[in-house]
Protein backbone atom coordinates (compact mmCIF):
# COMPACT_ATOMS: atom_id res chain seq x y z
CA MET A 1 -33.37 3.57 -12.51
CA LEU A 2 -34.23 7.34 -12.55
CA THR A 3 -34.44 6.99 -9.64
CA PHE A 4 -31.69 5.45 -8.63
CA ILE A 5 -30.05 7.68 -10.39
CA LEU A 6 -31.02 10.38 -8.69
CA ARG A 7 -30.05 8.98 -5.64
CA ARG A 8 -27.20 8.55 -6.09
CA LEU A 9 -26.74 11.75 -7.01
CA LEU A 10 -27.75 13.09 -3.77
CA ARG A 11 -25.49 10.85 -1.85
CA MET A 12 -22.32 12.09 -3.71
CA ILE A 13 -23.33 15.86 -2.58
CA PRO A 14 -21.67 14.76 1.20
CA GLN A 15 -19.26 12.34 -0.55
CA LEU A 16 -17.71 15.11 -2.57
CA VAL A 17 -17.59 17.51 0.38
CA LEU A 18 -16.31 15.23 2.66
CA ILE A 19 -13.71 15.10 -0.65
CA SER A 20 -12.64 18.28 -0.55
CA LEU A 21 -12.45 18.63 3.28
CA LEU A 22 -9.47 15.54 3.06
CA ALA A 23 -8.16 17.24 0.12
CA PHE A 24 -7.34 20.50 1.80
CA ILE A 25 -6.95 18.28 5.52
CA ILE A 26 -3.67 16.42 3.52
CA ILE A 27 -1.94 19.29 1.87
CA GLN A 28 -1.57 21.23 5.19
CA LEU A 29 -0.54 17.93 7.50
CA PRO A 30 3.33 18.26 6.75
CA PRO A 31 5.31 21.25 8.82
CA GLY A 32 5.45 24.56 7.28
CA ASP A 33 3.74 25.94 4.22
CA TYR A 34 4.82 26.88 0.73
CA LEU A 35 5.78 31.07 1.85
CA THR A 36 7.90 29.15 4.40
CA GLN A 37 10.52 26.92 1.75
CA TYR A 38 9.99 30.36 -0.66
CA LEU A 39 11.48 32.23 2.11
CA ASN A 40 14.00 29.95 2.98
CA ARG A 41 14.88 29.55 -1.41
CA LEU A 42 15.38 33.71 -1.06
CA ARG A 43 17.67 33.47 1.48
CA SER A 44 19.74 30.52 0.17
CA THR A 45 20.42 33.45 -2.31
CA GLY A 46 21.83 35.77 0.09
CA ALA A 47 18.70 37.74 -0.14
CA SER A 48 17.83 39.70 3.14
CA VAL A 49 14.13 39.27 3.97
CA ASP A 50 12.60 41.21 6.92
CA GLN A 51 9.49 40.79 8.50
CA ALA A 52 7.20 43.21 6.84
CA THR A 53 7.80 41.57 3.52
CA VAL A 54 7.12 38.26 5.55
CA ASP A 55 3.98 39.84 6.89
CA ARG A 56 3.14 41.47 3.34
CA PHE A 57 3.68 37.54 1.04
CA THR A 58 1.85 36.22 4.65
CA HIS A 59 -1.72 37.75 4.01
CA MET A 60 -0.87 37.90 0.13
CA TYR A 61 -1.18 34.32 0.29
CA GLY A 62 -3.94 34.64 3.12
CA LEU A 63 -1.61 32.23 5.66
CA ASP A 64 -3.15 34.34 8.43
CA ARG A 65 -6.25 33.06 8.93
CA PRO A 66 -7.07 30.24 9.84
CA MET A 67 -7.37 27.01 8.31
CA TYR A 68 -11.43 26.36 8.27
CA GLN A 69 -11.62 30.22 6.72
CA GLN A 70 -9.09 29.56 4.16
CA TYR A 71 -11.18 26.03 3.17
CA VAL A 72 -14.43 28.08 3.67
CA LYS A 73 -13.15 30.64 1.13
CA TRP A 74 -11.64 28.46 -1.43
CA VAL A 75 -14.57 26.05 -1.78
CA THR A 76 -16.90 28.66 -1.81
CA ASN A 77 -15.25 30.31 -4.94
CA ILE A 78 -15.23 26.88 -6.65
CA VAL A 79 -18.66 26.20 -6.45
CA THR A 80 -19.54 30.24 -6.95
CA ASP A 81 -16.59 31.00 -10.28
CA LEU A 82 -15.23 27.70 -10.20
CA ASP A 83 -11.99 29.50 -9.01
CA PHE A 84 -9.82 27.21 -6.99
CA GLY A 85 -7.15 29.85 -6.25
CA TYR A 86 -3.54 30.97 -7.16
CA SER A 87 -0.61 28.67 -7.74
CA PHE A 88 2.04 29.69 -5.58
CA GLU A 89 4.49 28.34 -7.73
CA TRP A 90 3.76 28.92 -11.33
CA GLN A 91 2.45 32.63 -10.10
CA LYS A 92 -1.08 32.21 -12.48
CA PRO A 93 -4.11 30.65 -11.16
CA VAL A 94 -4.65 27.40 -10.45
CA LYS A 95 -7.48 26.73 -13.64
CA GLU A 96 -5.38 28.64 -16.13
CA VAL A 97 -2.51 25.52 -15.17
CA ILE A 98 -4.47 22.51 -15.07
CA ALA A 99 -5.58 23.95 -18.61
CA GLY A 100 -2.85 24.73 -19.89
CA ARG A 101 -1.92 21.01 -19.53
CA MET A 102 -4.76 19.09 -19.58
CA PRO A 103 -5.56 18.56 -23.15
CA LEU A 104 -1.93 16.87 -23.92
CA THR A 105 -2.67 14.57 -20.87
CA PHE A 106 -6.30 13.83 -21.53
CA LEU A 107 -4.87 13.30 -24.75
CA ILE A 108 -2.17 10.57 -23.83
CA ALA A 109 -4.16 8.69 -21.63
CA LEU A 110 -7.64 8.46 -23.60
CA PHE A 111 -5.44 6.75 -26.86
CA ALA A 112 -3.53 4.11 -24.52
CA TRP A 113 -7.27 3.20 -22.77
CA ILE A 114 -8.01 2.60 -26.53
CA VAL A 115 -4.97 0.63 -27.09
CA SER A 116 -5.55 -1.40 -24.22
CA TRP A 117 -8.80 -2.30 -24.53
CA GLY A 118 -8.66 -2.67 -28.58
CA ILE A 119 -5.93 -5.24 -27.86
CA ALA A 120 -6.36 -6.67 -24.24
CA ILE A 121 -10.44 -7.76 -24.74
CA PRO A 122 -9.60 -9.68 -27.82
CA ILE A 123 -6.92 -11.30 -26.91
CA GLY A 124 -9.10 -12.12 -23.67
CA ILE A 125 -11.42 -13.45 -25.88
CA PHE A 126 -9.42 -16.15 -28.32
CA SER A 127 -7.19 -17.25 -24.46
CA ALA A 128 -9.79 -18.15 -23.26
CA VAL A 129 -11.60 -20.20 -26.40
CA LYS A 130 -7.98 -21.39 -26.99
CA GLN A 131 -7.32 -22.55 -23.69
CA TYR A 132 -3.75 -24.61 -22.86
CA SER A 133 -2.62 -23.75 -26.07
CA ILE A 134 0.62 -22.24 -27.11
CA ALA A 135 -0.81 -18.77 -27.98
CA ASP A 136 -2.42 -19.69 -24.25
CA TYR A 137 0.08 -19.49 -22.41
CA PHE A 138 2.56 -17.21 -24.70
CA PHE A 139 -0.40 -14.20 -24.07
CA THR A 140 -0.44 -15.69 -20.94
CA PHE A 141 3.27 -14.63 -19.92
CA ILE A 142 3.21 -11.32 -21.62
CA GLY A 143 0.27 -10.59 -18.64
CA PHE A 144 1.70 -11.40 -16.19
CA ILE A 145 5.40 -9.63 -17.24
CA GLY A 146 3.01 -6.36 -17.70
CA LEU A 147 2.01 -6.45 -14.37
CA ALA A 148 5.15 -7.46 -13.33
CA VAL A 149 7.22 -4.60 -15.03
CA PRO A 150 6.93 -1.02 -13.04
CA PRO A 151 6.35 1.09 -16.67
CA PHE A 152 8.23 4.12 -15.21
CA LEU A 153 11.14 1.47 -15.18
CA LEU A 154 10.33 -0.52 -18.89
CA ALA A 155 10.82 3.97 -20.12
CA LEU A 156 13.59 4.14 -18.66
CA VAL A 157 15.50 0.55 -20.39
CA ILE A 158 12.88 1.56 -24.00
CA MET A 159 15.26 5.44 -22.85
CA TYR A 160 18.19 3.66 -22.51
CA VAL A 161 17.97 1.06 -25.35
CA ALA A 162 17.23 4.11 -28.27
CA PHE A 163 19.82 6.41 -27.14
CA ASP A 164 22.63 3.81 -26.47
CA SER A 165 21.70 2.10 -29.79
CA PHE A 166 19.83 4.08 -32.72
CA GLY A 167 21.22 7.78 -30.39
CA VAL A 168 17.24 8.58 -30.30
CA ARG A 169 16.79 11.19 -28.00
CA VAL A 170 13.15 9.54 -26.24
CA GLY A 171 11.79 11.84 -24.14
CA GLY A 172 8.60 15.00 -24.38
CA LEU A 173 6.05 15.66 -26.67
CA PHE A 174 7.40 18.05 -29.03
CA SER A 175 11.14 18.73 -30.35
CA PRO A 176 13.20 21.93 -29.40
CA GLU A 177 12.37 24.52 -32.14
CA TYR A 178 8.56 23.25 -31.28
CA GLN A 179 7.94 24.20 -27.69
CA LEU A 180 7.43 27.31 -27.60
CA ALA A 181 5.55 27.67 -31.12
CA PRO A 182 1.84 27.83 -31.93
CA TRP A 183 -0.37 25.47 -32.48
CA ASN A 184 0.11 24.45 -36.30
CA LEU A 185 -0.32 21.16 -38.89
CA ALA A 186 3.74 20.73 -38.72
CA LYS A 187 3.37 20.85 -34.37
CA PHE A 188 0.69 18.48 -34.11
CA MET A 189 2.35 16.06 -36.53
CA ASP A 190 5.38 16.49 -34.50
CA LEU A 191 2.99 15.58 -31.34
CA LEU A 192 2.54 12.76 -33.26
CA GLN A 193 5.45 11.58 -33.74
CA HIS A 194 6.72 11.95 -29.61
CA MET A 195 3.26 10.49 -27.98
CA TRP A 196 4.03 6.91 -28.96
CA LEU A 197 5.73 6.28 -26.41
CA PRO A 198 4.16 7.67 -23.52
CA VAL A 199 1.10 5.65 -24.84
CA LEU A 200 2.30 2.21 -25.16
CA LEU A 201 3.71 2.88 -21.06
CA LEU A 202 0.69 3.61 -20.42
CA ALA A 203 -1.30 1.09 -22.57
CA ILE A 204 0.92 -1.84 -20.54
CA VAL A 205 -0.64 -2.44 -17.27
CA GLY A 206 -4.52 -1.25 -18.38
CA THR A 207 -3.89 -4.57 -21.40
CA ALA A 208 -2.25 -6.50 -18.91
CA ASN A 209 -5.11 -5.52 -15.88
CA ILE A 210 -8.53 -6.55 -19.10
CA MET A 211 -7.08 -9.46 -21.07
CA ARG A 212 -6.37 -11.60 -17.69
CA THR A 213 -9.94 -10.21 -17.02
CA MET A 214 -11.19 -11.32 -19.75
CA ARG A 215 -9.61 -14.35 -20.22
CA ALA A 216 -11.33 -15.15 -16.39
CA THR A 217 -14.61 -14.00 -16.75
CA MET A 218 -14.79 -16.10 -20.30
CA LEU A 219 -13.48 -18.66 -18.78
CA ASP A 220 -16.54 -18.90 -16.28
CA GLU A 221 -19.18 -18.44 -19.07
CA LEU A 222 -17.91 -21.22 -21.42
CA ARG A 223 -18.66 -24.06 -19.20
CA LYS A 224 -22.03 -22.89 -18.30
CA GLN A 225 -25.29 -24.74 -19.59
CA TYR A 226 -26.22 -22.25 -22.01
CA VAL A 227 -23.54 -22.17 -24.47
CA THR A 228 -23.48 -25.99 -24.97
CA VAL A 229 -27.66 -25.48 -25.53
CA ALA A 230 -26.70 -22.42 -27.99
CA ARG A 231 -24.43 -25.06 -30.17
CA ALA A 232 -26.85 -27.71 -29.97
CA LYS A 233 -28.80 -25.43 -31.43
CA GLY A 234 -26.56 -25.61 -34.69
CA LEU A 235 -25.31 -21.99 -34.42
CA SER A 236 -22.02 -20.89 -35.69
CA GLU A 237 -18.94 -20.97 -32.96
CA TRP A 238 -18.44 -16.83 -33.01
CA ARG A 239 -22.35 -16.22 -33.31
CA VAL A 240 -22.32 -17.70 -30.25
CA LEU A 241 -19.69 -16.75 -28.62
CA LEU A 242 -20.29 -13.08 -29.46
CA LEU A 243 -24.03 -13.16 -28.68
CA TYR A 244 -24.20 -14.99 -24.84
CA PRO A 245 -20.89 -15.48 -23.20
CA VAL A 246 -18.90 -12.40 -24.44
CA ARG A 247 -22.07 -10.77 -23.31
CA LEU A 248 -21.94 -11.42 -19.83
CA ALA A 249 -18.25 -11.51 -19.33
CA ILE A 250 -17.07 -8.01 -20.34
CA ASN A 251 -19.49 -6.93 -17.51
CA PRO A 252 -16.98 -6.59 -15.65
CA ILE A 253 -14.07 -4.61 -17.71
CA LEU A 254 -17.76 -2.27 -18.36
CA SER A 255 -18.16 -2.04 -14.47
CA GLN A 256 -15.23 0.06 -14.35
CA THR A 257 -15.23 1.78 -17.20
CA PHE A 258 -15.77 5.41 -16.28
CA TYR A 259 -13.23 4.70 -13.41
CA VAL A 260 -10.84 6.06 -16.66
CA LEU A 261 -12.33 9.84 -15.83
CA PRO A 262 -9.44 10.42 -12.88
CA TRP A 263 -7.08 8.48 -15.31
CA LEU A 264 -7.81 10.81 -18.27
CA PHE A 265 -6.92 13.73 -15.51
CA SER A 266 -4.10 12.51 -14.15
CA GLY A 267 -2.72 10.29 -16.90
CA GLY A 268 0.42 8.09 -15.13
CA MET A 269 2.45 10.77 -12.51
CA VAL A 270 5.02 8.45 -12.95
CA ILE A 271 6.08 7.84 -16.39
CA GLU A 272 5.42 11.45 -17.45
CA ILE A 273 8.10 12.49 -14.99
CA VAL A 274 10.33 10.24 -16.08
CA LEU A 275 9.16 10.80 -19.95
CA ASN A 276 9.59 14.80 -18.92
CA LEU A 277 6.18 15.73 -20.39
CA PRO A 278 4.56 18.71 -20.20
CA THR A 279 0.99 17.72 -18.82
CA ALA A 280 -0.70 17.22 -15.22
CA GLY A 281 1.37 14.59 -13.11
CA PRO A 282 4.04 16.68 -13.25
CA ALA A 283 2.58 19.42 -12.26
CA MET A 284 0.62 17.95 -9.65
CA TRP A 285 4.22 16.17 -8.20
CA ILE A 286 5.48 19.42 -7.95
CA SER A 287 2.89 21.36 -6.24
CA LEU A 288 2.63 18.45 -4.05
CA MET A 289 6.84 18.71 -3.31
CA SER A 290 6.25 22.82 -3.20
CA GLN A 291 3.06 22.64 -0.58
CA ASP A 292 1.44 25.14 -3.43
CA MET A 293 -1.84 23.92 -2.08
CA TYR A 294 -4.54 25.54 -3.62
CA LEU A 295 -3.35 24.03 -6.77
CA ALA A 296 -2.12 20.37 -5.22
CA GLY A 297 -5.88 20.54 -3.54
CA SER A 298 -7.29 21.18 -6.79
CA TYR A 299 -5.63 18.07 -8.43
CA ILE A 300 -7.06 16.14 -5.41
CA LEU A 301 -10.52 17.57 -5.19
CA ILE A 302 -10.85 16.93 -9.25
CA LEU A 303 -9.19 13.50 -9.43
CA GLY A 304 -11.67 12.41 -6.25
CA THR A 305 -14.90 14.26 -7.76
CA LEU A 306 -14.46 12.06 -11.64
CA THR A 307 -13.69 8.67 -9.39
CA ALA A 308 -17.04 9.33 -7.53
CA PHE A 309 -18.67 10.73 -11.46
CA GLY A 310 -17.01 7.55 -12.49
CA GLY A 311 -18.69 4.74 -10.09
CA LEU A 312 -22.50 6.22 -10.65
CA LEU A 313 -21.97 6.63 -14.50
CA SER A 314 -19.57 2.83 -14.76
CA ASP A 315 -23.31 1.56 -12.34
CA ILE A 316 -25.38 3.37 -15.16
CA LEU A 317 -23.37 1.64 -18.00
CA LEU A 318 -24.00 -1.83 -16.68
CA ALA A 319 -27.49 -1.88 -15.70
CA ALA A 320 -28.21 -0.46 -19.37
CA VAL A 321 -26.18 -3.50 -20.49
CA ASP A 322 -27.35 -6.39 -18.01
CA PRO A 323 -31.01 -6.86 -17.25
CA ARG A 324 -30.80 -9.31 -14.60
CA ILE A 325 -28.70 -5.71 -13.37
CA ARG A 326 -31.64 -3.09 -14.24
CA PHE A 327 -34.51 -4.96 -13.17
CA GLY A 328 -32.79 -6.77 -10.59
CA GLY A 329 -30.24 -5.31 -7.38
CA LEU A 330 -30.34 -1.70 -9.60
CA GLU A 331 -34.06 -1.32 -9.16
CA ALA A 332 -34.23 -2.69 -5.82
CA THR A 333 -31.89 -0.22 -4.63
């Protein structure tokens, strides 16, 4: 097991280098750069921009260097000082922009993840045990609706119904009087009152996927011989289910557990934009649209890194709960 972990960690080094290189190249692909857009905005307001000003900004942002030098300096600063660069759009260091939005993003995504698992796994087990019952058809229908309807569309519908029918404005995470207020108990309670909608919307797709996966794998396990043998020994039905098929049927879900890491960091970008949330998703969108290369590149790099680590941790968790993998394919890898 230890050998496998060390081997996977060594493989991740070139993988992370490639992720950082691709992230930097991707944000450099669109024509122009942030400085060009910034100067165009200045000119659109009637301000005169001479060449000396252009040269000063170019040198200030390091845009006069070759792209490979910009990349090497960016990666070196991240590794040595955890310095992700300077955000042109927000006029502050990138790590301050990310740190200012991460707690709320993480809190919303974590609650949505807990809700998804807490609802989907019991429903998936119940639907498999009661296959072709009215309840199974009902939950299957709900699952298809959850997969088919885009969450951002559902967000727009809920916002419209809430405002048109009840006069309630749904959006944001704080009431106007708490948006700039320091943190205290009243502000936290106000956050909880506004957080239910993004948590619900982010949980919908996850719940539908997990529920369908759990039902399918559970049905496959229930048809196997060892379940019949366990029942023949006189074990109660719930003990048979929890001791045997559930432990095996949940493996495909456990294998994806830590892939939630990038989602905890980024949240649901489209939903967050629709609901106007002060989280990481809208900031990433703004950085991509404005070609704020260091902020956009840092988001892509962190998401790629978390995805790689999520895969490693999911493999380790799966090996820990399933002896067939621990003593089979995983040890042989």
